[in-house]
């Protein structure tokens, strides 16, 4: 369970206290006992109780904020599917504290995030609906590492025939222990809302880091026909299926050395997924038959 150990160390580095666990929406406890979570490296055996001991339990913190600035690329070096390539930068886990905004950081343009509100604002029907869950402590409802870039690429590839919606969930450190339960029900609700407003739209999902677990959680409560495809970046549950979606409709991006989705030690790899945005968008467009 190295990915969860890593998330614990990052939480400690940022001094972000976390609340105790609350009920999860679906059972993944079997994944936490000796299961493999990397493309080629198996993780150690551990139960959920062991994971709980890795996180501080006093107080609470939230990472749900709203930002409004545009984003641009992030570090390159990640790969798609199960094939990986090395990233250029390496760093100790302690260095990540300077790379992530803290829960008390500004919610304005300094966060580099952007919001997707097309479903909740009911801005009209388009052929494709992209719903994305950001990573831990990312600002806005789309984050800044990869979400806005995938949305932009989808707009370009489809001729702006896509509705974009971010999941407004806490995205705090405690959520990593909840395996997506803090945002999964909200994402599932957005899927249903999108289909209610636009029955003919094709809904695709995306998630980064903790947001990937949100996708897993949401998909577990949805029927096979409600979502058409998904792209996941730095997914702690990479070896787990995404609800009832066929594996051919899911694309995982896990950079070599990423300590969250692979048994790696390069924390910079976990921030590199912006370079995969175009590939991810092309996959989604192809998966739903728009190309």
CSV table of C-alpha atoms in Angstrom, one decimal:
chain,number,residue,atom,x,y,z
A,1,UNK,CA,0.0,0.0,0.0
A,2,UNK,CA,2.9,2.4,-0.8
A,3,UNK,CA,0.5,4.8,-2.5
A,4,UNK,CA,-1.4,5.3,0.7
A,5,UNK,CA,1.8,5.6,2.8
A,6,UNK,CA,2.9,8.3,0.3
A,7,UNK,CA,-0.3,10.2,0.7
A,8,UNK,CA,0.1,10.0,4.5
A,9,UNK,CA,3.6,11.4,4.3
A,10,UNK,CA,2.4,14.2,2.0
A,11,UNK,CA,-0.4,15.0,4.5
A,12,UNK,CA,2.2,15.2,7.3
A,13,UNK,CA,4.4,17.5,5.2
A,14,UNK,CA,1.5,19.9,4.7
A,15,UNK,CA,0.4,19.6,8.3
A,16,UNK,CA,-3.1,18.9,7.2
A,17,UNK,CA,-5.1,17.3,10.0
A,18,UNK,CA,-7.7,14.8,8.9
A,19,UNK,CA,-10.9,13.6,10.5
A,20,UNK,CA,-11.7,10.0,11.2
A,21,UNK,CA,-13.2,7.7,8.6
A,22,UNK,CA,-16.9,7.9,7.8
A,23,UNK,CA,-18.9,5.3,5.9
A,24,UNK,CA,-17.9,4.5,2.4
A,25,UNK,CA,-20.4,3.9,-0.4
A,26,UNK,CA,-18.9,0.7,-1.7
A,27,UNK,CA,-16.7,-2.0,-0.3
A,28,UNK,CA,-13.0,-2.0,-1.4
A,29,UNK,CA,-11.6,-3.5,1.8
A,30,UNK,CA,-10.4,-6.6,-0.2
A,31,UNK,CA,-8.2,-4.3,-2.2
A,32,UNK,CA,-6.3,-3.3,0.9
A,33,UNK,CA,-5.2,-6.8,1.8
A,34,UNK,CA,-2.2,-7.8,-0.3
A,35,UNK,CA,-3.6,-6.6,-3.6
A,36,UNK,CA,-1.4,-5.3,-6.4
A,37,UNK,CA,-1.7,-1.6,-7.3
A,38,UNK,CA,1.0,-1.0,-9.9
A,39,UNK,CA,1.5,-2.0,-13.5
A,40,UNK,CA,4.3,-4.3,-12.7
A,41,UNK,CA,5.1,-4.0,-8.9
A,42,UNK,CA,3.1,-5.6,-6.2
A,43,UNK,CA,2.4,-3.8,-2.9
A,44,UNK,CA,2.7,-5.1,0.6
A,45,UNK,CA,-0.1,-6.6,2.6
A,46,UNK,CA,-2.1,-4.3,4.8
A,47,UNK,CA,-5.6,-3.9,6.1
A,48,UNK,CA,-7.7,-0.7,6.3
A,49,UNK,CA,-6.9,-0.4,10.0
A,50,UNK,CA,-3.2,-0.2,9.2
A,51,UNK,CA,-3.9,2.6,6.7
A,52,UNK,CA,-5.9,4.5,9.3
A,53,UNK,CA,-2.9,4.6,11.6
A,54,UNK,CA,-0.9,6.4,9.0
A,55,UNK,CA,-3.0,9.5,9.0
A,56,UNK,CA,-3.4,12.1,11.8
A,57,UNK,CA,-6.9,12.2,13.2
A,58,UNK,CA,-7.3,15.5,15.0
A,59,UNK,CA,-9.3,18.3,13.6
A,60,UNK,CA,-10.5,18.5,10.0
A,61,UNK,CA,-9.5,20.2,6.8
A,62,UNK,CA,-11.2,20.9,3.5
A,63,UNK,CA,-9.8,21.5,0.1
A,64,UNK,CA,-12.9,22.5,-1.7
A,65,UNK,CA,-12.6,26.0,-3.2
A,66,UNK,CA,-13.3,27.8,-6.3
A,67,UNK,CA,-10.8,29.3,-8.6
A,68,UNK,CA,-11.2,31.0,-12.0
A,69,UNK,CA,-7.9,31.2,-13.9
A,70,UNK,CA,-6.9,29.3,-17.0
A,71,UNK,CA,-4.2,26.7,-16.9
A,72,UNK,CA,-1.4,25.7,-19.2
A,73,UNK,CA,0.8,22.6,-19.5
A,74,UNK,CA,2.5,20.6,-16.8
A,75,UNK,CA,5.7,18.6,-16.7
A,76,UNK,CA,6.0,15.9,-19.3
A,77,UNK,CA,7.3,12.4,-19.0
A,78,UNK,CA,4.2,10.3,-18.2
A,79,UNK,CA,2.9,7.5,-20.4
A,80,UNK,CA,-0.4,5.9,-21.2
A,81,UNK,CA,-1.9,2.5,-20.3
A,82,UNK,CA,0.5,0.0,-18.8
A,83,UNK,CA,3.6,1.2,-20.8
A,84,UNK,CA,5.7,3.7,-18.9
A,85,UNK,CA,8.7,5.9,-19.5
A,86,UNK,CA,11.0,7.7,-17.1
A,87,UNK,CA,10.5,11.3,-16.0
A,88,UNK,CA,13.3,13.8,-15.9
A,89,UNK,CA,12.9,15.1,-12.4
A,90,UNK,CA,13.1,13.3,-9.1
A,91,UNK,CA,12.5,14.5,-5.6
A,92,UNK,CA,12.1,13.4,-2.0
A,93,UNK,CA,8.6,13.2,-0.6
A,94,UNK,CA,9.2,16.2,1.6
A,95,UNK,CA,9.6,18.4,-1.5
A,96,UNK,CA,6.0,18.0,-2.4
A,97,UNK,CA,4.9,20.4,0.3
A,98,UNK,CA,6.0,23.3,-1.8
A,99,UNK,CA,4.2,22.0,-4.9
A,100,UNK,CA,0.7,21.6,-3.6
A,101,UNK,CA,-1.5,24.5,-2.4
A,102,UNK,CA,-2.4,24.1,1.3
A,103,UNK,CA,-6.1,24.1,2.4
A,104,UNK,CA,-5.8,27.7,3.4
A,105,UNK,CA,-4.3,28.9,0.1
A,106,UNK,CA,-5.9,31.7,-2.0
A,107,UNK,CA,-9.0,30.7,-4.0
A,108,UNK,CA,-8.4,33.2,-6.7
A,109,UNK,CA,-6.3,33.0,-9.9
A,110,UNK,CA,-3.1,32.2,-8.0
A,111,UNK,CA,-4.3,28.7,-7.8
A,112,UNK,CA,-4.1,28.2,-11.5
A,113,UNK,CA,-7.4,26.3,-11.5
A,114,UNK,CA,-10.6,26.6,-13.5
A,115,UNK,CA,-14.2,25.6,-13.0
A,116,UNK,CA,-16.5,23.5,-15.1
A,117,UNK,CA,-20.2,24.3,-14.4
A,118,UNK,CA,-22.1,23.4,-17.6
A,119,UNK,CA,-24.2,20.7,-16.0
A,120,UNK,CA,-25.2,22.4,-12.8
A,121,UNK,CA,-25.8,25.7,-14.8
A,122,UNK,CA,-27.8,23.7,-17.5
A,123,UNK,CA,-26.1,25.6,-20.3
A,124,UNK,CA,-27.6,23.4,-23.0
A,125,UNK,CA,-27.1,20.0,-24.6
A,126,UNK,CA,-24.1,18.9,-26.5
A,127,UNK,CA,-23.0,15.5,-27.9
A,128,UNK,CA,-20.5,14.9,-25.2
A,129,UNK,CA,-20.5,15.6,-21.5
A,130,UNK,CA,-17.1,15.4,-19.6
A,131,UNK,CA,-17.3,15.2,-15.8
A,132,UNK,CA,-14.0,15.5,-14.0
A,133,UNK,CA,-12.8,15.0,-10.3
A,134,UNK,CA,-9.7,16.9,-9.3
A,135,UNK,CA,-6.9,15.7,-7.0
A,136,UNK,CA,-6.2,16.4,-3.4
A,137,UNK,CA,-6.1,20.1,-2.4
A,138,UNK,CA,-6.4,21.2,-6.1
A,139,UNK,CA,-8.4,24.4,-6.4
A,140,UNK,CA,-11.6,25.1,-8.3
A,141,UNK,CA,-13.7,22.0,-9.3
A,142,UNK,CA,-11.4,21.0,-12.1
A,143,UNK,CA,-8.0,21.5,-10.5
A,144,UNK,CA,-4.9,22.5,-12.5
A,145,UNK,CA,-2.7,19.5,-13.1
A,146,UNK,CA,-4.7,17.9,-16.0
A,147,UNK,CA,-8.5,18.4,-15.8
A,148,UNK,CA,-8.7,21.8,-17.6
A,149,UNK,CA,-6.3,20.6,-20.3
A,150,UNK,CA,-8.3,17.5,-21.1
A,151,UNK,CA,-11.5,19.7,-21.3
A,152,UNK,CA,-9.7,22.1,-23.7
A,153,UNK,CA,-8.5,19.3,-25.9
A,154,UNK,CA,-12.0,17.8,-26.0
A,155,UNK,CA,-13.4,21.2,-27.1
A,156,UNK,CA,-10.9,21.4,-29.8
A,157,UNK,CA,-11.3,17.8,-31.1
A,158,UNK,CA,-15.1,18.0,-31.1
A,159,UNK,CA,-15.6,21.5,-32.4
A,160,UNK,CA,-16.8,22.7,-29.0
A,161,UNK,CA,-19.5,19.9,-28.9
A,162,UNK,CA,-18.7,19.1,-25.2
A,163,UNK,CA,-20.2,20.1,-21.9
A,164,UNK,CA,-17.7,20.3,-19.1
A,165,UNK,CA,-18.5,19.8,-15.4
A,166,UNK,CA,-16.2,19.5,-12.4
A,167,UNK,CA,-17.1,17.7,-9.2
A,168,UNK,CA,-17.4,20.0,-6.3
A,169,UNK,CA,-16.2,17.8,-3.5
A,170,UNK,CA,-13.8,18.4,-0.5
A,171,UNK,CA,-10.7,16.8,-2.1
A,172,UNK,CA,-9.0,17.0,1.3
A,173,UNK,CA,-6.5,14.6,2.7
A,174,UNK,CA,-9.1,12.6,4.7
A,175,UNK,CA,-10.8,11.8,1.4
A,176,UNK,CA,-7.9,9.6,0.4
A,177,UNK,CA,-8.8,7.2,3.2
A,178,UNK,CA,-12.4,7.2,2.1
A,179,UNK,CA,-11.5,5.7,-1.3
A,180,UNK,CA,-13.5,8.2,-3.2
A,181,UNK,CA,-16.7,8.2,-1.1
A,182,UNK,CA,-16.4,11.9,-0.3
A,183,UNK,CA,-17.0,12.7,-4.0
A,184,UNK,CA,-18.3,9.6,-5.7
A,185,UNK,CA,-22.0,10.1,-4.9
A,186,UNK,CA,-21.7,13.7,-6.1
A,187,UNK,CA,-20.2,12.6,-9.4
A,188,UNK,CA,-22.9,9.9,-9.8
A,189,UNK,CA,-25.5,12.6,-9.2
A,190,UNK,CA,-24.0,14.8,-11.8
A,191,UNK,CA,-24.1,12.0,-14.4
A,192,UNK,CA,-27.8,11.4,-13.7
A,193,UNK,CA,-28.5,15.2,-13.9
A,194,UNK,CA,-26.6,15.4,-17.2
A,195,UNK,CA,-28.6,12.6,-18.7
A,196,UNK,CA,-31.9,13.9,-17.3
A,197,UNK,CA,-31.2,17.3,-18.9
A,198,UNK,CA,-29.8,15.9,-22.1
A,199,UNK,CA,-30.9,12.2,-22.7
A,200,UNK,CA,-28.8,11.9,-25.9
A,201,UNK,CA,-25.5,13.2,-24.6
A,202,UNK,CA,-22.7,10.7,-24.1
A,203,UNK,CA,-21.2,11.0,-20.6
A,204,UNK,CA,-17.5,10.4,-20.0
A,205,UNK,CA,-15.6,10.6,-16.8
A,206,UNK,CA,-12.1,11.7,-15.7
A,207,UNK,CA,-10.2,11.8,-12.5
A,208,UNK,CA,-6.8,12.7,-11.2
A,209,UNK,CA,-5.2,11.2,-8.1
A,210,UNK,CA,-7.9,11.1,-5.4
A,211,UNK,CA,-10.3,12.1,-8.1
A,212,UNK,CA,-9.6,8.8,-9.8
A,213,UNK,CA,-11.0,7.0,-6.7
A,214,UNK,CA,-14.0,9.3,-6.9
A,215,UNK,CA,-14.6,7.9,-10.5
A,216,UNK,CA,-14.3,4.3,-9.2
A,217,UNK,CA,-16.8,5.1,-6.5
A,218,UNK,CA,-19.3,6.9,-8.8
A,219,UNK,CA,-19.1,4.2,-11.5
A,220,UNK,CA,-19.9,1.5,-9.0
A,221,UNK,CA,-23.4,2.9,-8.5
A,222,UNK,CA,-24.2,3.6,-12.1
A,223,UNK,CA,-25.6,1.3,-14.8
A,224,UNK,CA,-23.6,0.2,-17.8
A,225,UNK,CA,-25.3,2.6,-20.2
A,226,UNK,CA,-25.0,5.8,-18.1
A,227,UNK,CA,-21.2,6.3,-18.7
A,228,UNK,CA,-19.4,5.6,-22.0
A,229,UNK,CA,-15.7,5.9,-21.1
A,230,UNK,CA,-13.2,7.1,-18.5
A,231,UNK,CA,-9.7,8.4,-18.3
A,232,UNK,CA,-7.7,8.2,-15.0
A,233,UNK,CA,-4.4,9.8,-14.0
A,234,UNK,CA,-2.2,8.7,-11.2
A,235,UNK,CA,-4.9,6.4,-10.0
A,236,UNK,CA,-4.3,4.7,-6.5
A,237,UNK,CA,-6.8,2.0,-7.6
A,238,UNK,CA,-5.3,1.4,-11.0
A,239,UNK,CA,-5.8,-2.3,-11.0
A,240,UNK,CA,-9.5,-2.0,-10.2
A,241,UNK,CA,-12.2,-2.0,-12.8
A,242,UNK,CA,-14.3,1.2,-13.3
A,243,UNK,CA,-17.8,0.1,-12.5
A,244,UNK,CA,-19.4,-1.9,-15.3
A,245,UNK,CA,-17.3,-0.2,-18.0
A,246,UNK,CA,-15.4,-2.6,-20.3
A,247,UNK,CA,-11.7,-2.3,-20.0
A,248,UNK,CA,-11.5,-1.1,-23.6
A,249,UNK,CA,-13.4,2.0,-22.5
A,250,UNK,CA,-11.0,2.9,-19.7
A,251,UNK,CA,-7.5,4.4,-20.1
A,252,UNK,CA,-5.1,4.6,-17.2
A,253,UNK,CA,-2.2,7.0,-17.2
A,254,UNK,CA,0.5,6.2,-14.7
A,255,UNK,CA,3.9,7.8,-15.1
A,256,UNK,CA,7.1,5.9,-14.3
A,257,UNK,CA,8.2,6.6,-10.7
A,258,UNK,CA,4.8,7.9,-9.6
A,259,UNK,CA,4.5,6.9,-5.9
A,260,UNK,CA,0.7,7.0,-6.0
A,261,UNK,CA,-0.2,4.7,-8.9
A,262,UNK,CA,3.2,2.8,-9.1
A,263,UNK,CA,5.7,1.7,-6.6
A,264,UNK,CA,7.9,4.7,-7.4
A,265,UNK,CA,9.7,7.5,-5.5
A,266,UNK,CA,9.6,10.4,-8.0
A,267,UNK,CA,6.9,12.8,-6.7
A,268,UNK,CA,7.3,15.0,-9.7
A,269,UNK,CA,6.0,12.2,-11.8
A,270,UNK,CA,2.6,12.6,-10.1
A,271,UNK,CA,2.4,16.1,-11.4
A,272,UNK,CA,3.3,15.3,-15.0
A,273,UNK,CA,-0.1,14.3,-16.4
A,274,UNK,CA,-0.8,17.6,-18.3
A,275,UNK,CA,1.3,16.2,-21.1
A,276,UNK,CA,-1.2,13.3,-21.5
A,277,UNK,CA,-4.2,15.6,-21.9
A,278,UNK,CA,-4.4,15.4,-25.7
A,279,UNK,CA,-4.0,11.6,-25.8
A,280,UNK,CA,-6.7,11.3,-23.1
A,281,UNK,CA,-9.1,13.5,-25.0
A,282,UNK,CA,-8.5,11.6,-28.2
A,283,UNK,CA,-9.2,8.3,-26.4
A,284,UNK,CA,-12.5,9.6,-25.1
A,285,UNK,CA,-13.6,11.0,-28.4
A,286,UNK,CA,-12.8,7.7,-30.1
A,287,UNK,CA,-14.4,5.6,-27.3
A,288,UNK,CA,-17.8,7.2,-27.8
A,289,UNK,CA,-17.6,7.1,-31.6
A,290,UNK,CA,-17.3,10.9,-32.3
A,291,UNK,CA,-14.1,10.5,-34.4
